[in-house]
mmCIF file of C-alpha atoms in Angstrom:
data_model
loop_
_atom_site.group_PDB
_atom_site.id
_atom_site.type_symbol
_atom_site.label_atom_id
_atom_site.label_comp_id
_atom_site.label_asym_id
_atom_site.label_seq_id
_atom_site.Cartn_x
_atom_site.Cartn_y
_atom_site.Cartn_z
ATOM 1 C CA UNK K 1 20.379 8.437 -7.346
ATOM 2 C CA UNK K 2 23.679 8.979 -5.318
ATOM 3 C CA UNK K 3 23.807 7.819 -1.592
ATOM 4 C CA UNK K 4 23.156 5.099 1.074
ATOM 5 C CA UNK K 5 19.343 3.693 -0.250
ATOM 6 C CA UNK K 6 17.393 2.209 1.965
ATOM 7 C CA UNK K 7 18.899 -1.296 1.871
ATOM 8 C CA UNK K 8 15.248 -3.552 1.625
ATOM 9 C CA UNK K 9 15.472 -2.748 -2.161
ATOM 10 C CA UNK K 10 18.443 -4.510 -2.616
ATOM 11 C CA UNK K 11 19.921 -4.037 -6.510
ATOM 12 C CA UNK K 12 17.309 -5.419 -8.260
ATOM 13 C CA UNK K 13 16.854 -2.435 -10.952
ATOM 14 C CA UNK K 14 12.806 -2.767 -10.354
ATOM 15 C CA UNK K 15 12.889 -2.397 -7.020
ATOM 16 C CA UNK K 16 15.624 0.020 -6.807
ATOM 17 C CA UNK K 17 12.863 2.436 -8.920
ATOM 18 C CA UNK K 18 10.092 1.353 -7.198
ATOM 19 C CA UNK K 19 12.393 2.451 -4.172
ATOM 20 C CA UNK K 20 13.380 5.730 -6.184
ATOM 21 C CA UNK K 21 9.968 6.803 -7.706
ATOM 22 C CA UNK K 22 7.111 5.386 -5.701
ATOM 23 C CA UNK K 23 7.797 4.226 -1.626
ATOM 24 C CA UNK K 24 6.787 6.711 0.470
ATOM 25 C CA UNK K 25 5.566 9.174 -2.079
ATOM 26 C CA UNK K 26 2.823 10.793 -0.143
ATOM 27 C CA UNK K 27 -0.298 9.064 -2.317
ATOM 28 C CA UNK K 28 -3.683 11.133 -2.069
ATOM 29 C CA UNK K 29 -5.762 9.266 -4.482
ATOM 30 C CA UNK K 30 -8.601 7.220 -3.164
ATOM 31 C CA UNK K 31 -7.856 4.418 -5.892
ATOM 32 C CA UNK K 32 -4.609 4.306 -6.181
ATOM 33 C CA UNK K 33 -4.503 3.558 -2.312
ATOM 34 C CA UNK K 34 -6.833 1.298 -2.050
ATOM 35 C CA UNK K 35 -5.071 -0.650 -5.068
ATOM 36 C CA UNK K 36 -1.897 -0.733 -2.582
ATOM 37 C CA UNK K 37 -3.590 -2.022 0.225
ATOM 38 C CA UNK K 38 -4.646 -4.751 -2.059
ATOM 39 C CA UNK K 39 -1.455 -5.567 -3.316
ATOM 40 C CA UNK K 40 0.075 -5.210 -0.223
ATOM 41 C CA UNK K 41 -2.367 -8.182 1.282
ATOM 42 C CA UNK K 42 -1.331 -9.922 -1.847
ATOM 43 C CA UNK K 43 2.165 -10.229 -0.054
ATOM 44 C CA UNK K 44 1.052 -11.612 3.105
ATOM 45 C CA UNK K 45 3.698 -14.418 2.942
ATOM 46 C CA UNK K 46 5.690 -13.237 -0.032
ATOM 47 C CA UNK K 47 8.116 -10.569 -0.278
ATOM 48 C CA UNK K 48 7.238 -6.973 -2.152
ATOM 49 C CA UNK K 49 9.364 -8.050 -5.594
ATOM 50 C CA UNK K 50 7.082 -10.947 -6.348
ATOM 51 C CA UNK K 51 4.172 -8.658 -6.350
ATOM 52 C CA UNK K 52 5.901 -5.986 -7.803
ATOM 53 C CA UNK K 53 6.851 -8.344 -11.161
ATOM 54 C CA UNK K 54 3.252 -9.001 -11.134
ATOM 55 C CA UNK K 55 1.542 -5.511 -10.637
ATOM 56 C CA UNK K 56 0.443 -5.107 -14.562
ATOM 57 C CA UNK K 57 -1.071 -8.468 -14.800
ATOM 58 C CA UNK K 58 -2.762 -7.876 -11.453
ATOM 59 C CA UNK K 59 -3.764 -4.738 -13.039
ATOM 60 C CA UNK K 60 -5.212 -6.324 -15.873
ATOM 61 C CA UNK K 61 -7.021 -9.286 -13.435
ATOM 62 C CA UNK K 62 -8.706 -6.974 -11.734
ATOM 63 C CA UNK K 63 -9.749 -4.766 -14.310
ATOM 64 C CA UNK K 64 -7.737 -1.592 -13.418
ATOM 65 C CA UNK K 65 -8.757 -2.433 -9.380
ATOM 66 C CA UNK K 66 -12.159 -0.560 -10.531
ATOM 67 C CA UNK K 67 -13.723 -1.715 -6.778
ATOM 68 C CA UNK K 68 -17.410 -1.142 -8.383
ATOM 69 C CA UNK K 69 -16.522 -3.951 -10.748
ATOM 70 C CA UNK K 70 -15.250 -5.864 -8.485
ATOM 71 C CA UNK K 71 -17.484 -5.700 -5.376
ATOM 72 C CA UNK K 72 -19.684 -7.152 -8.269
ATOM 73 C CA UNK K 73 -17.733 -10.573 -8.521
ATOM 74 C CA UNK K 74 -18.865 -13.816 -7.378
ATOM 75 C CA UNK K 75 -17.348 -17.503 -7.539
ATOM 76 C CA UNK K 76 -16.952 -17.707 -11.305
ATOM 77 C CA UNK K 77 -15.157 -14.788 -11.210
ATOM 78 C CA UNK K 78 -12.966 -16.433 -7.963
ATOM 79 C CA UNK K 79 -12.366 -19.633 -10.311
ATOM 80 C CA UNK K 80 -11.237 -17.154 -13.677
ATOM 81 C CA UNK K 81 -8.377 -15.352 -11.146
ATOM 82 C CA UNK K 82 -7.705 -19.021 -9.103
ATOM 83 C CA UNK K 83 -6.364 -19.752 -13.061
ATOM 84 C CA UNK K 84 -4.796 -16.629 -14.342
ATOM 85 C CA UNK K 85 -0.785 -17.334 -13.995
ATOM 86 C CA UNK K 86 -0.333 -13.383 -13.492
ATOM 87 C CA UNK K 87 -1.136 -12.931 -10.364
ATOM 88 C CA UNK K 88 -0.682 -14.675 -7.056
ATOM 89 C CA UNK K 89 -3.510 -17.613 -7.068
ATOM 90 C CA UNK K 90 -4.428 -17.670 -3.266
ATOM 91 C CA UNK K 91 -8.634 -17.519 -2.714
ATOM 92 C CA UNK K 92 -8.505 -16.344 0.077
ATOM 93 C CA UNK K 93 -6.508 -13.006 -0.890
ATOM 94 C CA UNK K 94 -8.569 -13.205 -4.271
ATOM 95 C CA UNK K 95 -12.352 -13.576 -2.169
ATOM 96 C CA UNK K 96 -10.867 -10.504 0.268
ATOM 97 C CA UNK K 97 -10.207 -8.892 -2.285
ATOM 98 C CA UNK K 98 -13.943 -8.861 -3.186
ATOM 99 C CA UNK K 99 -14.948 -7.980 0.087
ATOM 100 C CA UNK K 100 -12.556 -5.402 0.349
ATOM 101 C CA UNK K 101 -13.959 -3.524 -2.692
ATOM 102 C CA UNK K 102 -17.461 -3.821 -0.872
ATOM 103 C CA UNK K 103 -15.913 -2.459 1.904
ATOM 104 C CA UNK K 104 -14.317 0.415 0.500
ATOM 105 C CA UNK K 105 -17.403 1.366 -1.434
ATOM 106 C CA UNK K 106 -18.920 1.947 1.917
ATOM 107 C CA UNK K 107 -16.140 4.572 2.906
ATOM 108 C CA UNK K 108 -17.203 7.786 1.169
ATOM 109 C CA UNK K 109 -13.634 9.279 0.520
ATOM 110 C CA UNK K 110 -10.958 6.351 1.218
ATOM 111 C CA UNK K 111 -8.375 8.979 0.961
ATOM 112 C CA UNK K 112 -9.536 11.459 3.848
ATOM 113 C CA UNK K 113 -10.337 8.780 5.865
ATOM 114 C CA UNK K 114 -6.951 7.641 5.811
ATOM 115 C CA UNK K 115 -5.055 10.880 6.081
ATOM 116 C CA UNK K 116 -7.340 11.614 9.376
ATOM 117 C CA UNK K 117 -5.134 9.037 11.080
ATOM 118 C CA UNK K 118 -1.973 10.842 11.003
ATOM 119 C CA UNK K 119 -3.473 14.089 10.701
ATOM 120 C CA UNK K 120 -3.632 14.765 7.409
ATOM 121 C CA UNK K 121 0.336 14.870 6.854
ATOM 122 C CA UNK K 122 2.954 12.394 6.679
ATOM 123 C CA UNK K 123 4.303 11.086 9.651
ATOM 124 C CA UNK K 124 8.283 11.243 9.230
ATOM 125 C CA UNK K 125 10.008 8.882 10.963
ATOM 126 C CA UNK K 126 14.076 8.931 11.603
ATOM 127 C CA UNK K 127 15.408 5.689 11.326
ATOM 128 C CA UNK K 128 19.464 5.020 10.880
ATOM 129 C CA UNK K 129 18.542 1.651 9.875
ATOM 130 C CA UNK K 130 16.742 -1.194 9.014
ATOM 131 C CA UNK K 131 16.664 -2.291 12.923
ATOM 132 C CA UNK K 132 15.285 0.544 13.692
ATOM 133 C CA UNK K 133 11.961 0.682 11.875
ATOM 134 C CA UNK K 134 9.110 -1.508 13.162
ATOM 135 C CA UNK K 135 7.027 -4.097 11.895
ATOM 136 C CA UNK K 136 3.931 -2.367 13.064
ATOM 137 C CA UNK K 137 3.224 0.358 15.541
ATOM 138 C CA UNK K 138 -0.161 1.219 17.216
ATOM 139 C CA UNK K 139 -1.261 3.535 14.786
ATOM 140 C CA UNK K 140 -1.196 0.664 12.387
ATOM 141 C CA UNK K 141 -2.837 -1.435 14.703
ATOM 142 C CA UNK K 142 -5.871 1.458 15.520
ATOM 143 C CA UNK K 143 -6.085 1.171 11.345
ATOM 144 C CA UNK K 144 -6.143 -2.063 11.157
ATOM 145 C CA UNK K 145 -8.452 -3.168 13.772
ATOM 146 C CA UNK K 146 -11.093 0.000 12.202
ATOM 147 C CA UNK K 147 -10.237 -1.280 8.881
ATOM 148 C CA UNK K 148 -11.170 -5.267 9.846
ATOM 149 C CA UNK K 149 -14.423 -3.640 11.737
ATOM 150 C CA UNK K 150 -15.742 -2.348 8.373
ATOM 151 C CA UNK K 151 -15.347 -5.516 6.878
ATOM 152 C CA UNK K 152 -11.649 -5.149 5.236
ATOM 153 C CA UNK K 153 -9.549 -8.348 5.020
ATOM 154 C CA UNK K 154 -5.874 -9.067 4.958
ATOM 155 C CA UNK K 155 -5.047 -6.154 6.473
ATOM 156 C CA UNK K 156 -3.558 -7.164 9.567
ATOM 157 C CA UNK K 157 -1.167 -4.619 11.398
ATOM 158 C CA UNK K 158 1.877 -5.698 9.742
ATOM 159 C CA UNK K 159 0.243 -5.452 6.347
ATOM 160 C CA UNK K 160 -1.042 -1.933 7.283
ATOM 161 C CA UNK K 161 1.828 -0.480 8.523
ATOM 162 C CA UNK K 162 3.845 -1.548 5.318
ATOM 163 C CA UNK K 163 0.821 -0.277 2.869
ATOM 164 C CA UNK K 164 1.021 3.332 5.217
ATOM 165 C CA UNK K 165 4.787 3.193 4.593
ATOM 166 C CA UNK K 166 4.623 2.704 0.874
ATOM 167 C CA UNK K 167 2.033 5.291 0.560
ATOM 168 C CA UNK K 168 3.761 7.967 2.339
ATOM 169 C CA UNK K 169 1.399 8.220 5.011
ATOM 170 C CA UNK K 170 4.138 7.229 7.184
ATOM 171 C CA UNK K 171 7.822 8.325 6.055
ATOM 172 C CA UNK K 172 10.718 5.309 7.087
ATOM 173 C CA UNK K 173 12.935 6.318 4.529
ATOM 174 C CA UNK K 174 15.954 5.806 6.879
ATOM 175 C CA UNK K 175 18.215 8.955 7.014
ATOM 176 C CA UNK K 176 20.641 9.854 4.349
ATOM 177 C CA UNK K 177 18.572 7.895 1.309
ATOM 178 C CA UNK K 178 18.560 10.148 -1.514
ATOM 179 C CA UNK K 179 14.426 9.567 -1.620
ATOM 180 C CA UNK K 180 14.242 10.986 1.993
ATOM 181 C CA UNK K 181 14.136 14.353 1.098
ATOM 182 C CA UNK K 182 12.084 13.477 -2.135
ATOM 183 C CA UNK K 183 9.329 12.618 0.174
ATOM 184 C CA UNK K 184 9.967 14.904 2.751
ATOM 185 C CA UNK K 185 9.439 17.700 0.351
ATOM 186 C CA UNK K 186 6.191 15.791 -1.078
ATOM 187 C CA UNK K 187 4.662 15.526 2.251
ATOM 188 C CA UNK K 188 5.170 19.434 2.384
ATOM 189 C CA UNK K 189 2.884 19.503 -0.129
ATOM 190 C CA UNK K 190 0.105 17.463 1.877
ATOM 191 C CA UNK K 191 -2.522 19.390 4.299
ATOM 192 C CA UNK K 192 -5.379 17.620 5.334
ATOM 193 C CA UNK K 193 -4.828 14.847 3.137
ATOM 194 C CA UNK K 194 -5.029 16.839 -0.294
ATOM 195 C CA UNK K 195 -2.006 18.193 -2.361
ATOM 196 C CA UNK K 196 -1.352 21.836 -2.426
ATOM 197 C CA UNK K 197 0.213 23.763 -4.573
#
């Protein structure tokens, strides 16, 4: 991909893809969202390229991030992931986690409910730079705070606004990255929170 990337990816050739094929892709699938704003509370603390070595065995922890299975888990299950070297060992993140797939069984479509915040199409954003994309913004704190009231955890406004980011909901590619206009036309492609065409 020729051009001025956004710079967080740095040169690391996974991020660089991740940066290339996946941030800010608009994402409309209920699962693979919710498995995003899981890994994104994973990070609280960490930067994105630890989790992002560990996605697969995360994947494989959490059996696929099916939240009916895990909405089902109780301590023994909490002492099996405390001990499982693939992923990041933190209880808390692992029991919110738990609570988070009770939560989001609760939400009938986790997709449209998400989409409704901005509309139902990506916000785009036009930053020259790094300085000038925030670290939240109030629609990440109106998700947040709704999110927390249904009984989410670790998904603080910070957290949100980088898991709304990643998932295209929000678009802070800054201008004149080569995946800009990748997204931009993706997003084209996103009315009312469902792909068209």
């Amino acid at each position: 991909m020729d051009g001025h990337r956004c710079g967080w990816c740095g040169t690391d050739p996974l991020y660089v893809a991740y940066h290339d094929t996946e941030w800010g892709r608009p994402e409309t699938d209920s699962r693979a969202l919710w498995e995003k704003l899981i890994l994104d509370g994973f990070q609280a603390g960490l930067s994105w390229i630890t989790i992002l070595r560990r996605r697969e065995g995360f994947r494989a922890a959490f059996h696929g991030f099916d939240p009916a299975v895990i909405a089902e888990w109780g301590e023994a299950d909490v002492q099996r992931l405390l001990a499982d070297p693939r992923i990041i060992r933190h209880r808390g993140k692992i029991e919110a986690t738990i609570l988070n797939a009770r939560a989001y069984a609760a939400i009938p479509d986790f997709s449209a409910y998400l989409w409704d915040h901005v509309g139902g199409s990506p916000l785009v954003n036009a930053p020259a730079g790094a300085a000038d994309i925030p670290a939240f913004t109030p629609l990440s704190e109106r998700i947040s705070k709704d999110l927390r009231k249904r009984g989410f955890r670790f998904c603080g406004p910070t957290i949100t606004y980088a898991f709304l980011q990643a998932t295209g909901l929000v678009n802070d590619h800054i201008l004149g990255c080569p995946a800009r206009a990748a997204c931009l036309l993706a997003g084209e492609r996103i009315q009312n929170g469902k792909r068209i065409g």
